[in-house]
Amino acid sequence: MSPTGLLQLLLVSIIGIYFLIILIKKWDAFPFLLLPLVWYLPEQTSPGRLLENYIFVRWFTVIMIPFLMVIAILKRRFFKTIRYISGFYLLIAIFIIISFISAFLNNKSLFDVLSYLSIYLRYPIFFLVLTTLDLTENVMRKFLILFSILLAIQFPEVFIRYSILGIKGDEVSWSLGSWGTANLGIYMIYGGCLIIAHALHKNITLWHIAGILIFFIIAIFGEIKTIMVWFIIVILVTVVFHPFQTKIKKYIIIFVIIILIFPFGQTIYQYWNKVHGIQLANIFQSIYLTLQGNVGTEDKYSLYRLGILLRIVEGIRQNTTTFLFGFGPGSSFIGNFSGIPGLIIQYLGSGKDTPNQYASILLDVGLTGLINYFLILVFLIKIWRKSLNVSDDNQNMKLWAIIRTAFVGMIFYYLIVGPLYYPVWRFDASSYILYFFAAILYQRVKNGEKKSKH
């Protein structure tokens, strides 16, 4: 065996042993202990990385999460929460039914259905497993600290690869794989929500401002356009839905942010143009012209990131059955399991056309599947709304209150913005962290309801 092969085998063995120790010794703490694996492991299967010959490792969560569910069932915990979130179980069941109907209508195999469901339902199931844990203040704090450390580690790596090695774009982060900027953008969006939430609860400091500035600098190095276009909007959403004590304070903060956006945004925008040219200007112009209806069909369909969605909607609406139930589970990205291209490749245009989440799920299970999965995520918003009624006067409750405030911006990105850019509902990077925070909110709501009954 070559030295590289031996190193790869040793790495996989260490990861396996680490995973078993977690499950045996630290069951209630596994969410933060598994975070480094979810952060790095799938991305190391990219070309030129440590595990490029072990592509199956990219989907280790497909096996890991059902395994965690089995353990929760054996511990007689899994179904104890069903009376509190029966609606969530129901929505999962409906999505399974829709997937089987779509498979039946399109002559898809049982393997196609199960492999598809294993990808899209693994994190809703992960949420159900998390609701059985005792997510203590200590677990929350360790998770946030570890998340902050992992995110901070990325910055010197990106800086060195960009400034010294001259590497930029998708390859700017070696540790996060060939398309690491997608994950890094998501992590920075989530990190920004946490920074703003912390500032709202603890008063803003220079450290908060510095953290936000670093995100924009890294975005320029890595050409992460989602930060440049959407970061400020996500931050505003976080602020708008924060439960201020007085409305006047809320309006003042929003006004100050909007006023500061213009000089700050102009400076960042000008520096971006020096590094990457006028691509951002072209994107904004294309979006504006499309919304105004001043472009032809071909130009509209080549619109950055949205073109593929417009073409797919135009294509599937010609047939009512296909529009409602799609071409069958797994049709868009068949290659993940079967080694052959998916249908979504046929809809890709030239330029920066990229498969996004809405386009993918419409091809797979149609409008009914998209609406149902959307409702699964809306259920998480319902949990957040209930959490607003839980008192956080106790000093020990401040940490979860910060998570509650940050969650609004995160779910806005995950539900609305992210799906226009990437298939984020399939991503470990975006899903693991979001569902963990949703479980934190759920547990606080449940505990609050129990206290009110006594």
PDB file of N, CA and C in Angstrom, residues 99-180:
ATOM      1  N   SER A  99     -43.118  11.217  -2.622  1.00  0.00           N
ATOM      2  CA  SER A  99     -41.958  10.651  -3.315  1.00  0.00           C
ATOM      3  C   SER A  99     -42.296   9.301  -3.940  1.00  0.00           C
ATOM      4  N   PHE A 100     -43.047   8.479  -3.220  1.00  0.00           N
ATOM      5  CA  PHE A 100     -43.436   7.178  -3.769  1.00  0.00           C
ATOM      6  C   PHE A 100     -44.434   7.337  -4.911  1.00  0.00           C
ATOM      7  N   ILE A 101     -45.349   8.289  -4.806  1.00  0.00           N
ATOM      8  CA  ILE A 101     -46.287   8.546  -5.908  1.00  0.00           C
ATOM      9  C   ILE A 101     -45.521   8.990  -7.148  1.00  0.00           C
ATOM     10  N   SER A 102     -44.575   9.908  -6.965  1.00  0.00           N
ATOM     11  CA  SER A 102     -43.753  10.375  -8.076  1.00  0.00           C
ATOM     12  C   SER A 102     -42.961   9.227  -8.697  1.00  0.00           C
ATOM     13  N   ALA A 103     -42.423   8.356  -7.854  1.00  0.00           N
ATOM     14  CA  ALA A 103     -41.665   7.201  -8.348  1.00  0.00           C
ATOM     15  C   ALA A 103     -42.560   6.260  -9.149  1.00  0.00           C
ATOM     16  N   PHE A 104     -43.782   6.036  -8.651  1.00  0.00           N
ATOM     17  CA  PHE A 104     -44.730   5.154  -9.342  1.00  0.00           C
ATOM     18  C   PHE A 104     -45.109   5.722 -10.707  1.00  0.00           C
ATOM     19  N   LEU A 105     -45.361   7.019 -10.768  1.00  0.00           N
ATOM     20  CA  LEU A 105     -45.766   7.660 -12.023  1.00  0.00           C
ATOM     21  C   LEU A 105     -44.640   7.673 -13.048  1.00  0.00           C
ATOM     22  N   ASN A 106     -43.400   7.606 -12.577  1.00  0.00           N
ATOM     23  CA  ASN A 106     -42.247   7.706 -13.478  1.00  0.00           C
ATOM     24  C   ASN A 106     -41.429   6.417 -13.556  1.00  0.00           C
ATOM     25  N   ASN A 107     -41.999   5.320 -13.043  1.00  0.00           N
ATOM     26  CA  ASN A 107     -41.338   4.009 -13.106  1.00  0.00           C
ATOM     27  C   ASN A 107     -39.939   4.013 -12.472  1.00  0.00           C
ATOM     28  N   LYS A 108     -39.826   4.697 -11.355  1.00  0.00           N
ATOM     29  CA  LYS A 108     -38.565   4.707 -10.623  1.00  0.00           C
ATOM     30  C   LYS A 108     -38.486   3.498  -9.698  1.00  0.00           C
ATOM     31  N   SER A 109     -37.272   3.053  -9.428  1.00  0.00           N
ATOM     32  CA  SER A 109     -37.076   1.876  -8.588  1.00  0.00           C
ATOM     33  C   SER A 109     -37.158   2.235  -7.110  1.00  0.00           C
ATOM     34  N   LEU A 110     -37.281   1.198  -6.277  1.00  0.00           N
ATOM     35  CA  LEU A 110     -37.285   1.405  -4.831  1.00  0.00           C
ATOM     36  C   LEU A 110     -35.961   2.007  -4.372  1.00  0.00           C
ATOM     37  N   PHE A 111     -34.882   1.604  -5.008  1.00  0.00           N
ATOM     38  CA  PHE A 111     -33.569   2.156  -4.678  1.00  0.00           C
ATOM     39  C   PHE A 111     -33.528   3.655  -4.926  1.00  0.00           C
ATOM     40  N   ASP A 112     -34.132   4.090  -6.042  1.00  0.00           N
ATOM     41  CA  ASP A 112     -34.174   5.521  -6.350  1.00  0.00           C
ATOM     42  C   ASP A 112     -34.887   6.300  -5.253  1.00  0.00           C
ATOM     43  N   VAL A 113     -36.017   5.759  -4.799  1.00  0.00           N
ATOM     44  CA  VAL A 113     -36.809   6.448  -3.773  1.00  0.00           C
ATOM     45  C   VAL A 113     -36.045   6.498  -2.453  1.00  0.00           C
ATOM     46  N   LEU A 114     -35.517   5.356  -2.034  1.00  0.00           N
ATOM     47  CA  LEU A 114     -34.843   5.292  -0.735  1.00  0.00           C
ATOM     48  C   LEU A 114     -33.579   6.150  -0.710  1.00  0.00           C
ATOM     49  N   SER A 115     -32.820   6.133  -1.805  1.00  0.00           N
ATOM     50  CA  SER A 115     -31.608   6.954  -1.848  1.00  0.00           C
ATOM     51  C   SER A 115     -31.961   8.436  -1.824  1.00  0.00           C
ATOM     52  N   TYR A 116     -33.057   8.796  -2.484  1.00  0.00           N
ATOM     53  CA  TYR A 116     -33.504  10.193  -2.493  1.00  0.00           C
ATOM     54  C   TYR A 116     -33.961  10.632  -1.104  1.00  0.00           C
ATOM     55  N   LEU A 117     -34.775   9.797  -0.478  1.00  0.00           N
ATOM     56  CA  LEU A 117     -35.275  10.124   0.861  1.00  0.00           C
ATOM     57  C   LEU A 117     -34.146  10.161   1.883  1.00  0.00           C
ATOM     58  N   SER A 118     -33.143   9.306   1.692  1.00  0.00           N
ATOM     59  CA  SER A 118     -32.026   9.289   2.644  1.00  0.00           C
ATOM     60  C   SER A 118     -31.256  10.602   2.631  1.00  0.00           C
ATOM     61  N   ILE A 119     -31.283  11.292   1.496  1.00  0.00           N
ATOM     62  CA  ILE A 119     -30.606  12.586   1.404  1.00  0.00           C
ATOM     63  C   ILE A 119     -31.475  13.703   1.962  1.00  0.00           C
ATOM     64  N   TYR A 120     -32.727  13.759   1.532  1.00  0.00           N
ATOM     65  CA  TYR A 120     -33.567  14.905   1.893  1.00  0.00           C
ATOM     66  C   TYR A 120     -34.197  14.802   3.279  1.00  0.00           C
ATOM     67  N   LEU A 121     -34.308  13.616   3.809  1.00  0.00           N
ATOM     68  CA  LEU A 121     -34.936  13.482   5.126  1.00  0.00           C
ATOM     69  C   LEU A 121     -33.932  13.234   6.244  1.00  0.00           C
ATOM     70  N   ARG A 122     -32.651  13.165   5.905  1.00  0.00           N
ATOM     71  CA  ARG A 122     -31.698  12.845   6.969  1.00  0.00           C
ATOM     72  C   ARG A 122     -31.628  13.954   8.015  1.00  0.00           C
ATOM     73  N   TYR A 123     -31.752  15.204   7.604  1.00  0.00           N
ATOM     74  CA  TYR A 123     -31.661  16.263   8.612  1.00  0.00           C
ATOM     75  C   TYR A 123     -32.965  16.539   9.343  1.00  0.00           C
ATOM     76  N   PRO A 124     -34.128  16.415   8.716  1.00  0.00           N
ATOM     77  CA  PRO A 124     -35.347  16.402   9.542  1.00  0.00           C
ATOM     78  C   PRO A 124     -35.335  15.283  10.585  1.00  0.00           C
ATOM     79  N   ILE A 125     -34.819  14.096  10.205  1.00  0.00           N
ATOM     80  CA  ILE A 125     -34.696  12.999  11.171  1.00  0.00           C
ATOM     81  C   ILE A 125     -33.650  13.349  12.234  1.00  0.00           C
ATOM     82  N   PHE A 126     -32.573  13.982  11.812  1.00  0.00           N
ATOM     83  CA  PHE A 126     -31.550  14.435  12.755  1.00  0.00           C
ATOM     84  C   PHE A 126     -32.162  15.372  13.793  1.00  0.00           C
ATOM     85  N   PHE A 127     -33.052  16.246  13.361  1.00  0.00           N
ATOM     86  CA  PHE A 127     -33.744  17.143  14.287  1.00  0.00           C
ATOM     87  C   PHE A 127     -34.550  16.345  15.305  1.00  0.00           C
ATOM     88  N   LEU A 128     -35.238  15.302  14.845  1.00  0.00           N
ATOM     89  CA  LEU A 128     -36.025  14.470  15.762  1.00  0.00           C
ATOM     90  C   LEU A 128     -35.124  13.773  16.777  1.00  0.00           C
ATOM     91  N   VAL A 129     -33.950  13.331  16.338  1.00  0.00           N
ATOM     92  CA  VAL A 129     -32.996  12.722  17.272  1.00  0.00           C
ATOM     93  C   VAL A 129     -32.532  13.756  18.297  1.00  0.00           C
ATOM     94  N   LEU A 130     -32.245  14.958  17.831  1.00  0.00           N
ATOM     95  CA  LEU A 130     -31.776  16.015  18.734  1.00  0.00           C
ATOM     96  C   LEU A 130     -32.808  16.372  19.792  1.00  0.00           C
ATOM     97  N   THR A 131     -34.085  16.261  19.446  1.00  0.00           N
ATOM     98  CA  THR A 131     -35.129  16.601  20.424  1.00  0.00           C
ATOM     99  C   THR A 131     -35.177  15.613  21.581  1.00  0.00           C
ATOM    100  N   THR A 132     -34.503  14.477  21.442  1.00  0.00           N
ATOM    101  CA  THR A 132     -34.480  13.488  22.526  1.00  0.00           C
ATOM    102  C   THR A 132     -33.316  13.722  23.491  1.00  0.00           C
ATOM    103  N   LEU A 133     -32.419  14.649  23.155  1.00  0.00           N
ATOM    104  CA  LEU A 133     -31.223  14.878  23.958  1.00  0.00           C
ATOM    105  C   LEU A 133     -31.471  15.923  25.039  1.00  0.00           C
ATOM    106  N   ASP A 134     -30.578  15.934  25.999  1.00  0.00           N
ATOM    107  CA  ASP A 134     -30.575  16.982  27.011  1.00  0.00           C
ATOM    108  C   ASP A 134     -29.552  18.031  26.573  1.00  0.00           C
ATOM    109  N   LEU A 135     -30.013  18.999  25.782  1.00  0.00           N
ATOM    110  CA  LEU A 135     -29.125  20.018  25.233  1.00  0.00           C
ATOM    111  C   LEU A 135     -28.914  21.116  26.276  1.00  0.00           C
ATOM    112  N   THR A 136     -27.982  20.875  27.143  1.00  0.00           N
ATOM    113  CA  THR A 136     -27.732  21.764  28.276  1.00  0.00           C
ATOM    114  C   THR A 136     -27.040  23.048  27.831  1.00  0.00           C
ATOM    115  N   GLU A 137     -26.960  23.971  28.767  1.00  0.00           N
ATOM    116  CA  GLU A 137     -26.236  25.226  28.530  1.00  0.00           C
ATOM    117  C   GLU A 137     -24.786  24.937  28.165  1.00  0.00           C
ATOM    118  N   ASN A 138     -24.207  23.928  28.778  1.00  0.00           N
ATOM    119  CA  ASN A 138     -22.820  23.563  28.512  1.00  0.00           C
ATOM    120  C   ASN A 138     -22.643  23.061  27.083  1.00  0.00           C
ATOM    121  N   VAL A 139     -23.587  22.239  26.608  1.00  0.00           N
ATOM    122  CA  VAL A 139     -23.527  21.734  25.234  1.00  0.00           C
ATOM    123  C   VAL A 139     -23.666  22.884  24.243  1.00  0.00           C
ATOM    124  N   MET A 140     -24.603  23.785  24.510  1.00  0.00           N
ATOM    125  CA  MET A 140     -24.786  24.954  23.641  1.00  0.00           C
ATOM    126  C   MET A 140     -23.512  25.785  23.557  1.00  0.00           C
ATOM    127  N   ARG A 141     -22.933  26.057  24.709  1.00  0.00           N
ATOM    128  CA  ARG A 141     -21.740  26.901  24.754  1.00  0.00           C
ATOM    129  C   ARG A 141     -20.581  26.240  23.999  1.00  0.00           C
ATOM    130  N   LYS A 142     -20.383  24.951  24.213  1.00  0.00           N
ATOM    131  CA  LYS A 142     -19.294  24.248  23.534  1.00  0.00           C
ATOM    132  C   LYS A 142     -19.522  24.209  22.024  1.00  0.00           C
ATOM    133  N   PHE A 143     -20.770  24.041  21.611  1.00  0.00           N
ATOM    134  CA  PHE A 143     -21.082  24.026  20.181  1.00  0.00           C
ATOM    135  C   PHE A 143     -20.736  25.378  19.555  1.00  0.00           C
ATOM    136  N   LEU A 144     -21.142  26.462  20.200  1.00  0.00           N
ATOM    137  CA  LEU A 144     -20.877  27.802  19.675  1.00  0.00           C
ATOM    138  C   LEU A 144     -19.384  28.113  19.657  1.00  0.00           C
ATOM    139  N   ILE A 145     -18.679  27.706  20.702  1.00  0.00           N
ATOM    140  CA  ILE A 145     -17.230  27.938  20.751  1.00  0.00           C
ATOM    141  C   ILE A 145     -16.530  27.169  19.637  1.00  0.00           C
ATOM    142  N   LEU A 146     -16.915  25.906  19.462  1.00  0.00           N
ATOM    143  CA  LEU A 146     -16.296  25.084  18.423  1.00  0.00           C
ATOM    144  C   LEU A 146     -16.615  25.627  17.034  1.00  0.00           C
ATOM    145  N   PHE A 147     -17.859  26.039  16.822  1.00  0.00           N
ATOM    146  CA  PHE A 147     -18.238  26.643  15.539  1.00  0.00           C
ATOM    147  C   PHE A 147     -17.387  27.882  15.264  1.00  0.00           C
ATOM    148  N   SER A 148     -17.200  28.717  16.278  1.00  0.00           N
ATOM    149  CA  SER A 148     -16.403  29.939  16.124  1.00  0.00           C
ATOM    150  C   SER A 148     -14.948  29.615  15.808  1.00  0.00           C
ATOM    151  N   ILE A 149     -14.403  28.596  16.466  1.00  0.00           N
ATOM    152  CA  ILE A 149     -13.009  28.202  16.223  1.00  0.00           C
ATOM    153  C   ILE A 149     -12.836  27.676  14.802  1.00  0.00           C
ATOM    154  N   LEU A 150     -13.738  26.794  14.380  1.00  0.00           N
ATOM    155  CA  LEU A 150     -13.650  26.225  13.032  1.00  0.00           C
ATOM    156  C   LEU A 150     -13.767  27.310  11.967  1.00  0.00           C
ATOM    157  N   LEU A 151     -14.650  28.279  12.210  1.00  0.00           N
ATOM    158  CA  LEU A 151     -14.805  29.379  11.259  1.00  0.00           C
ATOM    159  C   LEU A 151     -13.569  30.270  11.254  1.00  0.00           C
ATOM    160  N   ALA A 152     -13.036  30.561  12.434  1.00  0.00           N
ATOM    161  CA  ALA A 152     -11.848  31.421  12.533  1.00  0.00           C
ATOM    162  C   ALA A 152     -10.635  30.784  11.861  1.00  0.00           C
ATOM    163  N   ILE A 153     -10.532  29.455  11.931  1.00  0.00           N
ATOM    164  CA  ILE A 153      -9.409  28.747  11.308  1.00  0.00           C
ATOM    165  C   ILE A 153      -9.391  28.964   9.799  1.00  0.00           C
ATOM    166  N   GLN A 154     -10.567  29.129   9.213  1.00  0.00           N
ATOM    167  CA  GLN A 154     -10.646  29.292   7.762  1.00  0.00           C
ATOM    168  C   GLN A 154      -9.993  30.598   7.301  1.00  0.00           C
ATOM    169  N   PHE A 155     -10.018  31.620   8.135  1.00  0.00           N
ATOM    170  CA  PHE A 155      -9.569  32.938   7.693  1.00  0.00           C
ATOM    171  C   PHE A 155      -8.078  32.983   7.367  1.00  0.00           C
ATOM    172  N   PRO A 156      -7.178  32.507   8.259  1.00  0.00           N
ATOM    173  CA  PRO A 156      -5.757  32.509   7.880  1.00  0.00           C
ATOM    174  C   PRO A 156      -5.477  31.606   6.683  1.00  0.00           C
ATOM    175  N   GLU A 157      -6.204  30.500   6.580  1.00  0.00           N
ATOM    176  CA  GLU A 157      -6.010  29.616   5.421  1.00  0.00           C
ATOM    177  C   GLU A 157      -6.345  30.348   4.130  1.00  0.00           C
ATOM    178  N   VAL A 158      -7.498  31.007   4.107  1.00  0.00           N
ATOM    179  CA  VAL A 158      -7.916  31.743   2.911  1.00  0.00           C
ATOM    180  C   VAL A 158      -6.941  32.881   2.612  1.00  0.00           C
ATOM    181  N   PHE A 159      -6.518  33.590   3.647  1.00  0.00           N
ATOM    182  CA  PHE A 159      -5.599  34.718   3.461  1.00  0.00           C
ATOM    183  C   PHE A 159      -4.272  34.252   2.861  1.00  0.00           C
ATOM    184  N   ILE A 160      -3.725  33.154   3.393  1.00  0.00           N
ATOM    185  CA  ILE A 160      -2.441  32.640   2.902  1.00  0.00           C
ATOM    186  C   ILE A 160      -2.565  32.154   1.462  1.00  0.00           C
ATOM    187  N   ARG A 161      -3.612  31.404   1.169  1.00  0.00           N
ATOM    188  CA  ARG A 161      -3.775  30.858  -0.187  1.00  0.00           C
ATOM    189  C   ARG A 161      -4.021  31.976  -1.202  1.00  0.00           C
ATOM    190  N   TYR A 162      -4.710  33.026  -0.771  1.00  0.00           N
ATOM    191  CA  TYR A 162      -4.993  34.136  -1.693  1.00  0.00           C
ATOM    192  C   TYR A 162      -3.789  35.064  -1.843  1.00  0.00           C
ATOM    193  N   SER A 163      -3.219  35.508  -0.728  1.00  0.00           N
ATOM    194  CA  SER A 163      -2.167  36.531  -0.764  1.00  0.00           C
ATOM    195  C   SER A 163      -0.799  35.982  -1.153  1.00  0.00           C
ATOM    196  N   ILE A 164      -0.476  34.773  -0.673  1.00  0.00           N
ATOM    197  CA  ILE A 164       0.863  34.216  -0.900  1.00  0.00           C
ATOM    198  C   ILE A 164       0.892  33.260  -2.093  1.00  0.00           C
ATOM    199  N   LEU A 165      -0.115  32.392  -2.175  1.00  0.00           N
ATOM    200  CA  LEU A 165      -0.127  31.385  -3.242  1.00  0.00           C
ATOM    201  C   LEU A 165      -0.875  31.840  -4.489  1.00  0.00           C
ATOM    202  N   GLY A 166      -1.610  32.948  -4.381  1.00  0.00           N
ATOM    203  CA  GLY A 166      -2.323  33.470  -5.546  1.00  0.00           C
ATOM    204  C   GLY A 166      -3.537  32.661  -5.945  1.00  0.00           C
ATOM    205  N   ILE A 167      -4.084  31.887  -5.022  1.00  0.00           N
ATOM    206  CA  ILE A 167      -5.259  31.056  -5.298  1.00  0.00           C
ATOM    207  C   ILE A 167      -6.512  31.814  -4.878  1.00  0.00           C
ATOM    208  N   LYS A 168      -7.512  31.839  -5.729  1.00  0.00           N
ATOM    209  CA  LYS A 168      -8.755  32.521  -5.381  1.00  0.00           C
ATOM    210  C   LYS A 168      -9.934  31.753  -5.959  1.00  0.00           C
ATOM    211  N   GLY A 169     -11.128  32.257  -5.710  1.00  0.00           N
ATOM    212  CA  GLY A 169     -12.324  31.592  -6.214  1.00  0.00           C
ATOM    213  C   GLY A 169     -12.641  30.325  -5.442  1.00  0.00           C
ATOM    214  N   ASP A 170     -13.185  29.331  -6.131  1.00  0.00           N
ATOM    215  CA  ASP A 170     -13.668  28.115  -5.481  1.00  0.00           C
ATOM    216  C   ASP A 170     -12.579  27.342  -4.751  1.00  0.00           C
ATOM    217  N   GLU A 171     -11.323  27.485  -5.177  1.00  0.00           N
ATOM    218  CA  GLU A 171     -10.228  26.714  -4.584  1.00  0.00           C
ATOM    219  C   GLU A 171      -9.526  27.448  -3.441  1.00  0.00           C
ATOM    220  N   VAL A 172     -10.080  28.567  -2.998  1.00  0.00           N
ATOM    221  CA  VAL A 172      -9.374  29.385  -2.012  1.00  0.00           C
ATOM    222  C   VAL A 172      -9.275  28.699  -0.651  1.00  0.00           C
ATOM    223  N   SER A 173     -10.150  27.729  -0.391  1.00  0.00           N
ATOM    224  CA  SER A 173     -10.073  26.971   0.863  1.00  0.00           C
ATOM    225  C   SER A 173      -9.785  25.508   0.548  1.00  0.00           C
ATOM    226  N   TRP A 174      -8.570  25.053   0.852  1.00  0.00           N
ATOM    227  CA  TRP A 174      -8.217  23.651   0.601  1.00  0.00           C
ATOM    228  C   TRP A 174      -9.008  22.727   1.523  1.00  0.00           C
ATOM    229  N   SER A 175      -9.147  23.102   2.776  1.00  0.00           N
ATOM    230  CA  SER A 175      -9.784  22.227   3.764  1.00  0.00           C
ATOM    231  C   SER A 175     -11.268  22.016   3.498  1.00  0.00           C
ATOM    232  N   LEU A 176     -11.909  22.962   2.813  1.00  0.00           N
ATOM    233  CA  LEU A 176     -13.342  22.838   2.530  1.00  0.00           C
ATOM    234  C   LEU A 176     -13.626  22.337   1.122  1.00  0.00           C
ATOM    235  N   GLY A 177     -12.610  21.845   0.437  1.00  0.00           N
ATOM    236  CA  GLY A 177     -12.835  21.175  -0.830  1.00  0.00           C
ATOM    237  C   GLY A 177     -12.853  22.089  -2.037  1.00  0.00           C
ATOM    238  N   SER A 178     -13.158  21.471  -3.190  1.00  0.00           N
ATOM    239  CA  SER A 178     -13.079  22.177  -4.471  1.00  0.00           C
ATOM    240  C   SER A 178     -14.083  23.310  -4.597  1.00  0.00           C
ATOM    241  N   TRP A 179     -15.191  23.194  -3.880  1.00  0.00           N
ATOM    242  CA  TRP A 179     -16.208  24.248  -3.923  1.00  0.00           C
ATOM    243  C   TRP A 179     -16.427  24.780  -2.502  1.00  0.00           C
ATOM    244  N   GLY A 180     -15.303  24.978  -1.812  1.00  0.00           N
ATOM    245  CA  GLY A 180     -15.366  25.363  -0.410  1.00  0.00           C
ATOM    246  C   GLY A 180     -15.972  26.721  -0.163  1.00  0.00           C
TER     247      GLY A 180
END
